[in-house]
mmCIF file of C-alpha atoms in Angstrom:
data_model
loop_
_atom_site.group_PDB
_atom_site.id
_atom_site.type_symbol
_atom_site.label_atom_id
_atom_site.label_comp_id
_atom_site.label_asym_id
_atom_site.label_seq_id
_atom_site.Cartn_x
_atom_site.Cartn_y
_atom_site.Cartn_z
ATOM 1 C CA MET A 1 29.000 24.263 -16.720
ATOM 2 C CA SER A 2 29.298 20.288 -17.324
ATOM 3 C CA SER A 3 27.530 18.079 -14.972
ATOM 4 C CA SER A 4 30.288 17.108 -13.346
ATOM 5 C CA ASP A 5 30.953 20.920 -11.885
ATOM 6 C CA VAL A 6 28.012 21.007 -9.918
ATOM 7 C CA ASP A 7 28.936 22.339 -6.725
ATOM 8 C CA LEU A 8 26.602 20.104 -4.831
ATOM 9 C CA GLU A 9 27.552 21.926 -1.491
ATOM 10 C CA ALA A 10 25.764 24.979 -2.897
ATOM 11 C CA GLU A 11 23.029 26.378 -0.220
ATOM 12 C CA LYS A 12 19.932 24.832 -2.887
ATOM 13 C CA TYR A 13 21.287 21.328 -1.799
ATOM 14 C CA GLU A 14 21.697 22.153 2.019
ATOM 15 C CA LYS A 15 18.101 23.065 1.797
ATOM 16 C CA HIS A 16 17.081 20.222 0.214
ATOM 17 C CA ARG A 17 19.351 17.954 2.571
ATOM 18 C CA GLU A 18 17.928 20.051 5.859
ATOM 19 C CA ALA A 19 14.105 19.412 4.562
ATOM 20 C CA GLY A 20 15.205 15.346 3.972
ATOM 21 C CA GLU A 21 16.842 15.359 7.531
ATOM 22 C CA ILE A 22 13.638 16.896 9.158
ATOM 23 C CA LEU A 23 11.448 14.703 7.215
ATOM 24 C CA ALA A 24 12.968 11.579 7.639
ATOM 25 C CA GLN A 25 12.176 12.133 11.623
ATOM 26 C CA VAL A 26 8.764 12.785 11.085
ATOM 27 C CA ARG A 27 7.975 9.972 8.580
ATOM 28 C CA GLU A 28 9.167 7.366 11.550
ATOM 29 C CA GLU A 29 7.345 9.380 14.401
ATOM 30 C CA ALA A 30 4.294 9.988 12.075
ATOM 31 C CA ALA A 31 4.250 5.760 11.079
ATOM 32 C CA GLU A 32 4.390 4.742 14.469
ATOM 33 C CA ARG A 33 0.908 6.843 15.790
ATOM 34 C CA VAL A 34 -0.716 4.854 12.317
ATOM 35 C CA GLU A 35 -3.223 2.212 14.459
ATOM 36 C CA VAL A 36 -6.202 0.973 14.687
ATOM 37 C CA GLY A 37 -8.661 3.399 16.198
ATOM 38 C CA THR A 38 -6.374 6.330 16.106
ATOM 39 C CA THR A 39 -8.190 8.938 13.432
ATOM 40 C CA GLN A 40 -6.324 9.935 9.984
ATOM 41 C CA LEU A 41 -6.501 13.746 10.858
ATOM 42 C CA GLU A 42 -4.921 13.484 13.922
ATOM 43 C CA VAL A 43 -1.760 11.740 12.148
ATOM 44 C CA ALA A 44 -2.070 14.224 9.491
ATOM 45 C CA GLU A 45 -2.015 17.195 11.794
ATOM 46 C CA TYR A 46 0.517 15.789 14.157
ATOM 47 C CA ALA A 47 2.977 15.250 11.228
ATOM 48 C CA GLU A 48 2.100 18.580 9.809
ATOM 49 C CA ASP A 49 3.065 20.647 13.105
ATOM 50 C CA ARG A 50 6.109 18.833 13.815
ATOM 51 C CA ILE A 51 7.430 19.485 10.706
ATOM 52 C CA ARG A 52 7.014 23.238 11.563
ATOM 53 C CA GLU A 53 8.344 22.523 15.033
ATOM 54 C CA LEU A 54 11.375 21.432 13.309
ATOM 55 C CA GLY A 55 11.877 24.221 11.097
ATOM 56 C CA GLY A 56 10.642 23.384 7.967
ATOM 57 C CA GLU A 57 7.221 23.692 6.124
ATOM 58 C CA PRO A 58 5.031 21.251 4.568
ATOM 59 C CA ALA A 59 5.591 20.784 1.039
ATOM 60 C CA PHE A 60 2.055 19.506 0.436
ATOM 61 C CA PRO A 61 -0.540 18.374 2.624
ATOM 62 C CA VAL A 62 0.613 14.689 4.154
ATOM 63 C CA ASN A 63 -1.474 12.222 2.078
ATOM 64 C CA ILE A 64 -2.932 9.131 3.737
ATOM 65 C CA SER A 65 -4.510 6.795 1.478
ATOM 66 C CA VAL A 66 -6.237 3.683 2.635
ATOM 67 C CA ASP A 67 -6.322 0.106 0.632
ATOM 68 C CA GLU A 68 -7.044 0.951 -2.701
ATOM 69 C CA GLU A 69 -6.511 4.445 -2.717
ATOM 70 C CA ALA A 70 -2.970 5.585 -3.996
ATOM 71 C CA ALA A 71 -2.441 9.198 -3.735
ATOM 72 C CA HIS A 72 -3.885 12.856 -3.259
ATOM 73 C CA ALA A 73 -6.170 11.592 0.097
ATOM 74 C CA THR A 74 -5.937 14.008 2.879
ATOM 75 C CA PRO A 75 -8.399 14.336 5.638
ATOM 76 C CA ALA A 76 -11.086 17.451 5.956
ATOM 77 C CA ALA A 77 -10.638 19.666 8.496
ATOM 78 C CA ASP A 78 -13.878 17.742 10.458
ATOM 79 C CA ASP A 79 -12.810 14.088 9.537
ATOM 80 C CA ASP A 80 -12.954 11.500 12.152
ATOM 81 C CA THR A 81 -12.013 8.464 9.824
ATOM 82 C CA GLU A 82 -10.616 6.155 12.221
ATOM 83 C CA PHE A 83 -7.642 3.598 10.654
ATOM 84 C CA GLY A 84 -9.116 0.009 10.674
ATOM 85 C CA GLU A 85 -7.334 -2.955 9.724
ATOM 86 C CA GLU A 86 -6.353 -1.427 6.489
ATOM 87 C CA MET A 87 -3.123 -0.730 4.369
ATOM 88 C CA VAL A 88 -1.810 2.681 5.212
ATOM 89 C CA ASN A 89 0.728 4.881 2.878
ATOM 90 C CA LEU A 90 1.945 7.778 4.155
ATOM 91 C CA ASP A 91 3.270 10.515 1.676
ATOM 92 C CA ILE A 92 4.827 13.509 3.378
ATOM 93 C CA GLY A 93 6.885 16.348 2.057
ATOM 94 C CA VAL A 94 9.143 18.872 3.943
ATOM 95 C CA HIS A 95 10.359 22.184 2.115
ATOM 96 C CA ILE A 96 13.266 25.037 3.091
ATOM 97 C CA ASP A 97 12.799 28.224 1.244
ATOM 98 C CA GLY A 98 10.883 25.978 -1.906
ATOM 99 C CA TRP A 99 13.551 23.279 -1.665
ATOM 100 C CA ILE A 100 11.563 19.820 -1.461
ATOM 101 C CA ALA A 101 12.024 16.306 0.338
ATOM 102 C CA ASP A 102 9.456 13.820 -0.822
ATOM 103 C CA THR A 103 8.903 10.457 1.083
ATOM 104 C CA ALA A 104 6.396 8.006 1.619
ATOM 105 C CA ILE A 105 6.401 4.842 3.799
ATOM 106 C CA THR A 106 3.096 2.114 4.205
ATOM 107 C CA VAL A 107 1.948 1.007 7.857
ATOM 108 C CA ASP A 108 0.386 -2.493 6.660
ATOM 109 C CA LEU A 109 -2.725 -2.926 9.316
ATOM 110 C CA SER A 110 -4.142 -5.414 6.466
ATOM 111 C CA GLY A 111 -2.049 -8.313 7.295
ATOM 112 C CA ASN A 112 -0.061 -8.265 3.830
ATOM 113 C CA PRO A 113 3.120 -7.690 4.489
ATOM 114 C CA ASP A 114 4.525 -8.966 1.223
ATOM 115 C CA LEU A 115 2.748 -6.364 -0.763
ATOM 116 C CA LYS A 116 4.068 -3.757 2.017
ATOM 117 C CA GLU A 117 7.871 -5.417 1.253
ATOM 118 C CA ALA A 118 7.828 -5.875 -2.572
ATOM 119 C CA SER A 119 7.636 -1.549 -3.076
ATOM 120 C CA GLU A 120 10.459 -1.464 -0.322
ATOM 121 C CA GLU A 121 12.463 -3.813 -1.925
ATOM 122 C CA ALA A 122 11.606 -2.183 -5.457
ATOM 123 C CA LEU A 123 12.839 1.250 -4.182
ATOM 124 C CA GLN A 124 16.221 -0.383 -2.658
ATOM 125 C CA ALA A 125 16.912 -1.653 -5.936
ATOM 126 C CA ALA A 126 16.397 1.254 -7.885
ATOM 127 C CA ILE A 127 18.264 3.745 -5.464
ATOM 128 C CA GLU A 128 20.988 1.326 -5.863
ATOM 129 C CA MET A 129 21.063 1.904 -9.872
ATOM 130 C CA VAL A 130 21.088 5.571 -9.754
ATOM 131 C CA GLU A 131 24.104 7.432 -10.796
ATOM 132 C CA PRO A 132 25.271 9.880 -13.530
ATOM 133 C CA GLY A 133 24.329 8.252 -17.445
ATOM 134 C CA VAL A 134 21.661 5.848 -15.872
ATOM 135 C CA GLU A 135 18.562 5.869 -18.119
ATOM 136 C CA THR A 136 15.102 6.316 -16.164
ATOM 137 C CA GLY A 137 13.670 3.979 -18.183
ATOM 138 C CA ASP A 138 16.079 1.301 -16.684
ATOM 139 C CA ILE A 139 15.128 2.002 -13.272
ATOM 140 C CA GLY A 140 11.552 1.899 -14.332
ATOM 141 C CA ALA A 141 12.359 -1.867 -15.325
ATOM 142 C CA GLU A 142 14.174 -2.744 -12.694
ATOM 143 C CA ILE A 143 11.214 -1.730 -10.139
ATOM 144 C CA GLU A 144 8.964 -3.613 -12.850
ATOM 145 C CA SER A 145 11.021 -6.774 -12.215
ATOM 146 C CA VAL A 146 11.282 -6.539 -7.960
ATOM 147 C CA ILE A 147 7.626 -6.066 -7.792
ATOM 148 C CA ASP A 148 7.223 -8.432 -10.362
ATOM 149 C CA GLY A 149 8.855 -10.794 -8.462
ATOM 150 C CA TYR A 150 6.834 -10.604 -5.444
ATOM 151 C CA GLY A 151 3.672 -11.938 -7.680
ATOM 152 C CA TYR A 152 2.324 -7.964 -7.666
ATOM 153 C CA ASN A 153 2.142 -5.611 -10.712
ATOM 154 C CA PRO A 154 3.662 -1.676 -10.226
ATOM 155 C CA VAL A 155 1.152 1.071 -10.551
ATOM 156 C CA VAL A 156 1.949 2.225 -14.016
ATOM 157 C CA ASN A 157 0.565 5.400 -14.356
ATOM 158 C CA LEU A 158 2.244 6.911 -11.264
ATOM 159 C CA THR A 159 5.496 7.977 -11.258
ATOM 160 C CA GLY A 160 8.684 9.292 -9.565
ATOM 161 C CA HIS A 161 9.576 12.898 -10.805
ATOM 162 C CA GLY A 162 11.944 15.720 -10.236
ATOM 163 C CA LEU A 163 11.978 18.316 -7.625
ATOM 164 C CA ASP A 164 12.483 21.987 -8.227
ATOM 165 C CA GLN A 165 12.283 25.397 -5.943
ATOM 166 C CA TYR A 166 8.398 25.326 -5.057
ATOM 167 C CA GLN A 167 7.861 22.932 -7.898
ATOM 168 C CA GLN A 168 6.768 19.179 -6.246
ATOM 169 C CA HIS A 169 6.569 17.325 -10.066
ATOM 170 C CA VAL A 170 9.280 18.462 -12.904
ATOM 171 C CA SER A 171 10.998 16.328 -15.257
ATOM 172 C CA PRO A 172 12.850 13.625 -15.244
ATOM 173 C CA ASN A 173 9.980 11.359 -14.832
ATOM 174 C CA ILE A 174 10.851 7.916 -12.936
ATOM 175 C CA PRO A 175 8.629 5.524 -14.705
ATOM 176 C CA ASN A 176 7.642 2.456 -12.239
ATOM 177 C CA ARG A 177 7.810 0.100 -15.710
ATOM 178 C CA ALA A 178 9.937 -0.448 -18.438
ATOM 179 C CA VAL A 179 10.012 2.257 -20.850
ATOM 180 C CA SER A 180 11.892 2.539 -23.850
ATOM 181 C CA GLN A 181 11.949 6.402 -23.809
ATOM 182 C CA GLY A 182 14.022 7.549 -21.146
ATOM 183 C CA VAL A 183 16.179 10.302 -20.299
ATOM 184 C CA GLU A 184 19.614 10.365 -18.474
ATOM 185 C CA LEU A 185 20.176 11.015 -14.985
ATOM 186 C CA GLU A 186 22.962 13.783 -14.431
ATOM 187 C CA VAL A 187 24.827 14.764 -11.369
ATOM 188 C CA GLY A 188 22.911 17.273 -9.329
ATOM 189 C CA ASP A 189 19.371 16.187 -10.313
ATOM 190 C CA VAL A 190 17.253 15.948 -7.342
ATOM 191 C CA VAL A 191 14.515 13.388 -7.517
ATOM 192 C CA ALA A 192 12.027 11.741 -5.868
ATOM 193 C CA ILE A 193 11.615 7.512 -6.575
ATOM 194 C CA GLU A 194 8.374 5.783 -5.602
ATOM 195 C CA PRO A 195 7.391 2.608 -6.354
ATOM 196 C CA PHE A 196 3.546 1.420 -5.730
ATOM 197 C CA ALA A 197 3.181 -1.758 -5.800
ATOM 198 C CA THR A 198 -0.674 -3.578 -6.136
ATOM 199 C CA ASP A 199 -2.421 -7.025 -6.202
ATOM 200 C CA GLY A 200 -4.678 -5.713 -8.864
ATOM 201 C CA THR A 201 -4.135 -4.567 -12.825
ATOM 202 C CA GLY A 202 -2.070 -1.323 -11.819
ATOM 203 C CA LYS A 203 -3.519 1.588 -12.787
ATOM 204 C CA VAL A 204 -5.210 4.102 -10.705
ATOM 205 C CA THR A 205 -7.854 6.390 -11.798
ATOM 206 C CA GLU A 206 -9.379 9.595 -10.229
ATOM 207 C CA GLY A 207 -12.130 9.413 -7.869
ATOM 208 C CA ASN A 208 -14.486 11.935 -6.609
ATOM 209 C CA ASP A 209 -13.252 13.351 -3.497
ATOM 210 C CA GLU A 210 -10.775 16.629 -3.674
ATOM 211 C CA GLU A 211 -9.137 18.225 -0.186
ATOM 212 C CA ILE A 212 -5.962 19.044 -1.894
ATOM 213 C CA PHE A 213 -5.557 22.128 -4.000
ATOM 214 C CA ALA A 214 -2.627 24.372 -6.219
ATOM 215 C CA LEU A 215 -2.555 27.485 -7.770
ATOM 216 C CA GLU A 216 -2.966 27.753 -11.447
ATOM 217 C CA ARG A 217 -2.215 30.912 -12.428
ATOM 218 C CA GLU A 218 -2.866 34.609 -11.013
ATOM 219 C CA GLY A 219 -6.256 36.204 -11.328
ATOM 220 C CA SER A 220 -8.687 38.600 -9.447
ATOM 221 C CA VAL A 221 -12.136 37.476 -7.716
ATOM 222 C CA ARG A 222 -14.910 39.391 -6.614
ATOM 223 C CA ASP A 223 -16.171 37.463 -4.047
ATOM 224 C CA ARG A 224 -14.716 38.862 -0.633
ATOM 225 C CA GLN A 225 -14.001 35.521 1.111
ATOM 226 C CA ALA A 226 -12.340 34.274 -2.500
ATOM 227 C CA ARG A 227 -10.023 37.022 -2.752
ATOM 228 C CA LYS A 228 -8.729 36.576 1.186
ATOM 229 C CA ALA A 229 -8.120 33.200 0.208
ATOM 230 C CA LEU A 230 -5.875 33.537 -2.798
ATOM 231 C CA GLU A 231 -4.104 36.104 -0.607
ATOM 232 C CA GLN A 232 -2.953 33.436 1.395
ATOM 233 C CA ILE A 233 -2.999 30.662 -1.131
ATOM 234 C CA THR A 234 -0.025 32.819 -3.294
ATOM 235 C CA GLU A 235 1.583 34.285 -0.061
ATOM 236 C CA GLU A 236 1.871 31.141 2.144
ATOM 237 C CA PHE A 237 1.839 27.768 -0.556
ATOM 238 C CA LYS A 238 3.123 29.804 -3.500
ATOM 239 C CA THR A 239 2.757 26.717 -6.451
ATOM 240 C CA LEU A 240 2.873 23.637 -3.644
ATOM 241 C CA PRO A 241 -0.297 21.563 -3.310
ATOM 242 C CA PHE A 242 -2.160 22.674 0.111
ATOM 243 C CA ALA A 243 -5.227 21.395 1.763
ATOM 244 C CA GLN A 244 -8.610 23.083 1.949
ATOM 245 C CA ARG A 245 -8.034 22.899 5.902
ATOM 246 C CA TRP A 246 -5.444 24.878 5.988
ATOM 247 C CA LEU A 247 -7.060 27.941 4.528
ATOM 248 C CA ASP A 248 -8.036 30.387 7.151
ATOM 249 C CA VAL A 249 -11.105 31.895 5.536
ATOM 250 C CA PRO A 250 -14.794 31.398 6.502
ATOM 251 C CA ARG A 251 -16.689 29.214 4.294
ATOM 252 C CA ALA A 252 -13.278 27.750 2.790
ATOM 253 C CA GLU A 253 -15.042 25.403 0.406
ATOM 254 C CA MET A 254 -17.165 28.295 -1.019
ATOM 255 C CA ALA A 255 -14.316 30.003 -1.456
ATOM 256 C CA LEU A 256 -12.378 27.442 -3.532
ATOM 257 C CA ARG A 257 -15.045 26.478 -5.534
ATOM 258 C CA ARG A 258 -15.392 30.200 -6.791
ATOM 259 C CA LEU A 259 -11.724 30.018 -7.358
ATOM 260 C CA LYS A 260 -12.233 26.776 -9.511
ATOM 261 C CA MET A 261 -14.620 28.268 -11.291
ATOM 262 C CA ASN A 262 -12.293 31.165 -12.260
ATOM 263 C CA ASN A 263 -9.517 28.433 -13.177
ATOM 264 C CA ILE A 264 -7.036 30.110 -10.494
ATOM 265 C CA VAL A 265 -6.561 27.197 -8.629
ATOM 266 C CA HIS A 266 -7.059 23.321 -9.412
ATOM 267 C CA GLY A 267 -7.837 20.073 -7.386
ATOM 268 C CA TYR A 268 -6.373 16.939 -7.032
ATOM 269 C CA PRO A 269 -8.956 14.264 -6.952
ATOM 270 C CA VAL A 270 -8.209 10.802 -4.904
ATOM 271 C CA LEU A 271 -6.177 8.715 -7.308
ATOM 272 C CA LYS A 272 -7.817 4.998 -7.076
ATOM 273 C CA GLU A 273 -6.621 1.506 -7.990
ATOM 274 C CA ASP A 274 -8.752 0.346 -10.652
ATOM 275 C CA ASP A 275 -9.930 -2.794 -9.431
ATOM 276 C CA GLY A 276 -10.421 -1.933 -5.736
ATOM 277 C CA LYS A 277 -7.157 -3.675 -4.826
ATOM 278 C CA LEU A 278 -4.785 -2.832 -2.388
ATOM 279 C CA VAL A 279 -1.786 -0.462 -2.986
ATOM 280 C CA SER A 280 1.581 -0.182 -1.085
ATOM 281 C CA GLN A 281 4.066 2.567 -1.671
ATOM 282 C CA LYS A 282 7.413 3.787 -0.713
ATOM 283 C CA GLU A 283 9.203 6.311 -1.753
ATOM 284 C CA HIS A 284 12.630 8.477 -1.148
ATOM 285 C CA THR A 285 14.322 11.709 -2.344
ATOM 286 C CA LEU A 286 17.792 11.403 -3.547
ATOM 287 C CA ILE A 287 20.622 13.859 -4.948
ATOM 288 C CA VAL A 288 22.302 12.376 -7.914
ATOM 289 C CA THR A 289 26.272 12.759 -7.274
ATOM 290 C CA GLU A 290 29.556 11.778 -9.272
ATOM 291 C CA ASP A 291 29.457 8.519 -7.739
ATOM 292 C CA GLY A 292 26.047 7.459 -7.585
ATOM 293 C CA CYS A 293 23.630 8.729 -5.345
ATOM 294 C CA GLU A 294 23.064 11.077 -1.634
ATOM 295 C CA VAL A 295 19.695 9.998 -0.352
ATOM 296 C CA THR A 296 18.132 13.101 1.515
ATOM 297 C CA THR A 297 15.307 11.250 3.168
ATOM 298 C CA GLU A 298 16.774 8.773 4.932
ATOM 299 C CA SER A 299 16.385 8.212 9.026
ATOM 300 C CA ASN A 300 20.185 8.376 10.654
#
């Protein structure tokens, strides 16, 4: 089947669209709740519950990354951390039967509107380039150029990505800088483009905190709590990331530790900007069409 024969009305694309529609609404509602004095957990649980109310499921735990954090931060079950005068990135995902929409927005409480604008403008410029045959490296060059124009740096070791059923990160990768070896986008590709801008040098490294996990492989464990946790993970979350606070087992931390020791699950350490500088982020999911693209996570 040639790429021009892709049926963009097929059920999987309808589910991507439905997930995107729910997500656009939840993103706006959650962003409005980010204010000084509100807890991170309130916002995360509000968004996750609202996704379910509207008929979707969270594709991953709501990521709430603050200041130098770029990704993989989510509050623990007993976390009472409040927002201060900070730069806050909300990264939220929804799936319908495993078909995913992924979006992110920066809420700036820190007084750095230009940094927020840099990632927004870069995303808009990238979306305008998308069509069949465009190279991902050229999209990265455009993102880099826009962020550079604001006097900031893109985060070079984080990329946009393809989305597949129950798979949150598949090819093609969409870089946030110019690269010579890109791939051509094709009709029917579903991709998330997510520029990150920073006033640091533009690299992230892993911190020590880990609250998000995903199934690595099937396996068996002797410990009863770990077995119970594994049952819930394989039935409910499959290969999608989940939060420790989502597990309905006593001593979830211990159960997860056992599963990690057996290489059955892996964790996602929080990613932080190397220089401890601020990071902004903006992300949309889109479907590549014959004459451009359809953004599934745009607000109506």
